[in-house]
Structure formats: structure tokens, C-alpha cells
XYZ file of C-alpha atoms in Angstrom:
242
model
C -68.668 4.215 49.627
C -65.798 4.905 46.895
C -62.945 6.833 48.000
C -59.941 7.986 45.765
C -56.557 8.161 47.379
C -54.153 10.301 45.585
C -50.787 8.905 46.584
C -47.463 7.361 46.241
C -46.247 8.090 49.954
C -46.057 5.937 52.953
C -49.271 7.454 54.428
C -51.373 7.051 51.234
C -50.349 3.229 51.562
C -51.195 2.975 55.004
C -54.431 4.948 54.427
C -55.504 2.573 51.814
C -54.862 -0.403 53.882
C -56.930 1.124 56.705
C -59.864 2.130 54.616
C -59.635 -1.447 53.017
C -60.317 -3.032 56.297
C -63.523 -0.677 56.832
C -64.749 -2.488 53.507
C -64.540 0.890 51.512
C -64.119 0.725 47.755
C -60.449 2.432 47.686
C -58.991 3.456 44.308
C -55.348 4.568 44.812
C -53.989 6.881 42.110
C -50.028 6.983 41.254
C -48.423 9.570 39.132
C -46.413 6.947 37.666
C -42.874 8.910 38.030
C -41.288 5.975 39.653
C -40.396 2.815 37.962
C -41.112 0.246 40.577
C -43.465 1.606 43.059
C -44.447 0.140 46.112
C -48.115 -0.410 45.635
C -50.756 -0.248 48.010
C -53.731 -2.902 48.610
C -56.674 -2.490 46.509
C -57.226 -1.254 43.261
C -54.411 0.844 41.771
C -54.451 3.352 38.810
C -51.258 4.791 37.477
C -50.972 7.910 35.351
C -52.550 11.330 35.087
C -56.387 12.401 34.932
C -55.970 14.855 32.309
C -55.998 18.054 34.261
C -58.777 19.551 36.435
C -61.612 18.511 33.841
C -60.151 15.014 33.356
C -60.108 14.403 37.226
C -63.706 15.993 37.560
C -65.094 13.649 34.931
C -63.296 10.658 36.288
C -64.896 11.434 39.803
C -68.372 11.680 38.345
C -68.003 8.638 36.203
C -66.902 6.232 39.259
C -69.207 7.985 41.741
C -66.426 9.103 44.095
C -67.821 10.306 47.342
C -64.465 11.507 49.014
C -61.094 12.139 47.872
C -57.867 12.129 50.025
C -54.895 13.836 48.523
C -51.992 11.925 50.114
C -49.270 13.086 47.649
C -45.855 14.235 48.644
C -45.777 17.845 50.105
C -44.003 18.950 46.959
C -46.447 17.468 44.292
C -47.894 20.885 43.474
C -49.830 20.202 40.181
C -51.980 17.268 41.434
C -52.798 19.119 44.686
C -53.888 22.265 42.872
C -56.075 19.957 40.346
C -57.515 17.742 43.158
C -58.800 21.154 44.891
C -59.996 22.505 41.788
C -61.927 19.235 40.757
C -63.268 19.012 44.034
C -64.884 22.320 43.713
C -66.525 21.546 40.383
C -67.807 18.402 41.512
C -68.931 19.119 45.096
C -66.695 15.994 46.104
C -65.208 16.530 49.754
C -61.508 16.714 49.716
C -59.041 16.008 52.623
C -55.349 16.659 52.420
C -53.180 14.218 54.330
C -49.925 15.928 55.037
C -47.306 14.910 57.183
C -45.843 17.893 59.410
C -42.726 19.313 58.115
C -39.443 18.719 59.876
C -38.360 20.880 63.008
C -34.948 22.527 63.210
C -33.446 21.741 66.719
C -30.841 23.796 68.676
C -27.769 21.974 67.202
C -29.065 22.161 63.515
C -27.250 24.408 61.096
C -29.950 24.738 58.662
C -30.342 27.313 55.672
C -33.959 27.702 54.443
C -34.468 28.230 50.529
C -37.751 28.782 48.645
C -37.227 26.632 46.125
C -34.224 24.328 44.440
C -32.923 27.388 42.071
C -32.404 29.408 45.357
C -30.826 26.333 47.101
C -28.248 26.224 44.253
C -27.092 29.818 44.874
C -26.317 29.106 48.627
C -24.282 26.071 48.148
C -20.846 27.569 47.066
C -20.613 29.687 50.205
C -21.307 26.623 52.473
C -19.716 23.629 51.376
C -17.617 21.553 48.579
C -18.707 18.098 48.739
C -22.863 18.154 48.638
C -25.370 15.221 49.826
C -27.967 16.006 47.150
C -31.326 14.388 48.333
C -34.173 16.446 46.604
C -34.943 13.692 44.261
C -34.411 13.357 40.567
C -36.562 16.164 39.646
C -34.899 19.693 39.224
C -31.444 18.657 39.419
C -30.934 20.923 36.475
C -30.892 23.948 39.054
C -27.391 22.320 40.078
C -26.066 21.651 36.777
C -23.769 24.901 36.352
C -22.237 24.400 39.817
C -18.958 22.917 38.197
C -16.871 23.734 41.328
C -18.696 21.463 43.490
C -18.971 17.731 43.906
C -22.346 16.065 44.471
C -23.416 12.772 45.872
C -27.055 12.458 44.083
C -29.224 9.999 45.999
C -32.736 9.293 43.942
C -35.067 6.168 43.468
C -34.596 6.122 39.448
C -31.760 7.218 37.278
C -31.813 11.143 36.748
C -31.822 12.614 33.520
C -29.659 15.510 32.362
C -28.668 18.224 32.855
C -26.654 17.424 36.067
C -23.796 18.658 37.807
C -20.479 17.776 36.026
C -18.876 16.255 39.186
C -21.175 13.652 40.853
C -21.783 10.226 41.744
C -25.350 9.135 41.496
C -26.678 6.866 44.099
C -29.934 4.866 43.583
C -31.689 3.874 46.699
C -34.968 4.403 48.594
C -35.837 4.803 52.310
C -36.173 4.138 55.153
C -32.662 4.815 56.087
C -31.106 4.470 59.419
C -28.821 6.934 61.238
C -25.820 4.701 61.502
C -25.982 4.118 57.616
C -26.532 7.779 56.674
C -23.546 8.741 58.984
C -21.406 6.350 57.311
C -22.404 7.408 53.977
C -21.414 11.014 55.018
C -18.346 10.245 56.404
C -17.069 8.075 53.640
C -17.917 10.529 50.728
C -16.405 13.498 52.906
C -19.510 15.180 52.876
C -19.752 18.832 54.160
C -23.036 19.967 53.016
C -26.579 18.335 52.749
C -29.493 19.373 50.536
C -33.081 18.319 51.077
C -36.595 19.312 50.850
C -38.764 19.677 53.770
C -40.576 16.423 53.130
C -41.089 15.651 56.661
C -41.672 12.022 58.110
C -39.580 9.440 59.546
C -38.518 7.506 56.492
C -35.902 9.738 55.508
C -35.258 11.857 58.548
C -32.235 9.787 59.540
C -30.009 12.088 57.512
C -30.788 15.013 59.478
C -29.693 13.430 62.391
C -26.355 12.344 60.895
C -25.818 15.882 59.703
C -26.291 17.144 63.202
C -24.032 15.051 65.011
C -21.277 15.564 62.241
C -21.730 19.350 62.466
C -22.772 19.226 58.724
C -24.888 22.095 57.392
C -28.081 21.721 55.782
C -30.118 23.766 52.980
C -33.464 22.962 53.517
C -36.264 23.509 50.827
C -39.373 25.090 52.012
C -42.790 23.407 50.851
C -44.686 25.106 48.252
C -48.119 26.514 49.392
C -51.019 24.377 48.940
C -54.868 25.542 48.442
C -56.803 25.730 51.532
C -58.656 22.890 52.363
C -59.258 20.536 55.147
C -56.003 18.685 56.572
C -55.238 15.507 58.541
C -51.754 15.176 60.004
C -51.814 11.386 60.094
C -53.723 8.401 58.771
C -55.751 8.177 62.033
C -57.292 11.652 61.383
C -57.905 10.906 57.839
C -59.868 7.530 58.572
C -61.830 9.247 60.876
C -62.680 12.155 58.220
C -63.684 9.521 55.756
C -65.976 7.564 58.261
C -67.765 10.590 58.780
C -68.319 11.207 55.189
């Protein structure tokens, strides 16, 4: 049985390893946006498929019997393309999506629908911003010349960027102690993040809670309605039942 895993996430890598252990033919597809990605076991392809029709043709050509969309919660385009291609070809589709973060009683969160709305909230909440929304979409904050930003991302971001900034190239997982020290050292008074969920980057939220730092959280975009698994175990069971 041939399974296509659309990934790049920790869950996608874990799923590929599990399915490989069951002797499935697994192909993991990465978008290619990260210069040095962490590679899963098994066969890997990098780059796009050429839209819905290109993905549908690839599924037919490689006789794929199941697709698991384990991409990042904010990877809207590939999620929509996977849904449409699965509908076109009749190949079963599963969305492996980690649960979003839950706000606690001591958290000071402010929700935004997208990065543009998040940018409008910042001037009234803080002056020194820890921006952890990734390198895509930073143009939304480029006009905020009265604020200072610590921008953390995996690869160097491209302009336009906020004029007053420091760029920190790093990737998770992160620890609470190091996140607390980073926030304290840079005198951060506001954190910005996407609701990515998962444990790899959740430490910043714990550190912000402990230090009383408010957080602007960007909501997840809507995804097409399909079967969803919350973890790798559920996803493996779904594939086994195909």
C-alpha cells in the first residue's frame, strides 16, 4: 500500500516512521520552504505538485491508496489542494492536526484572525515584541516603527521587515528556562504567536504566563471538512483500516 504524507511537521515525521515500521510504502512530501529541513525516514520529495490537477495526476501515477495531510495548521493552500485532489481521484484523505493551545486562567491572551489584525493590536499592548509567527507574513508588522521586535524564525526572513528589530535564527523544541531567560534579557513585554499547538514551541507561553507578559495569538485558518486525527496513533489506525 502506498501512502502520501504531506508534512514537514514533527507529527508527519513520526507518522512516516510508524508506517515504515508496518512496511507501507510511504512518500513524505515537503514544501521546500526551509533550507535544512528535518527529514523523515523513507522516500522524500521536495516541492509543489503544480496545484490540484498536478497533485491528482501524481496520486494516479504513483497508485496512492491514502493521503495524510500532516502539514502545519497554517498551511492553507496545500490543505485545500489535498482536499480537492482527493475528491477528484477518490483517494481517502485524513487530516492529522495537533490540537490548538488552550488559554489558562493566568494567561493574558488577545486573539486575532490573521497577522494583519494582530499588527493592529500591538501598539496598545507593548513596546518590545517577541515575534514568533515565522518568516512568512512579516510585512504585516513592517510599518510599526515605534516598536522594537525580536523576530525568531528558522531561516533568514526577507523584507519588508520592522525597522527596529533583531533576528534570531533558531528552531525548537524550546525549554521554559531558556524562553524565560530570552524574554527577560530582551525586556520583552509582548509575545506574538500563531496557534500552532504542540509541545515543541509551547514553552514560550509558559514563560510568558510566569512573567505576566501578554500574548497575541493568531487563530487557525479554516480547513476543508474531512476526517481528522488528533495524534499519530489515530492516524496509523486510520491507515491500517484502509
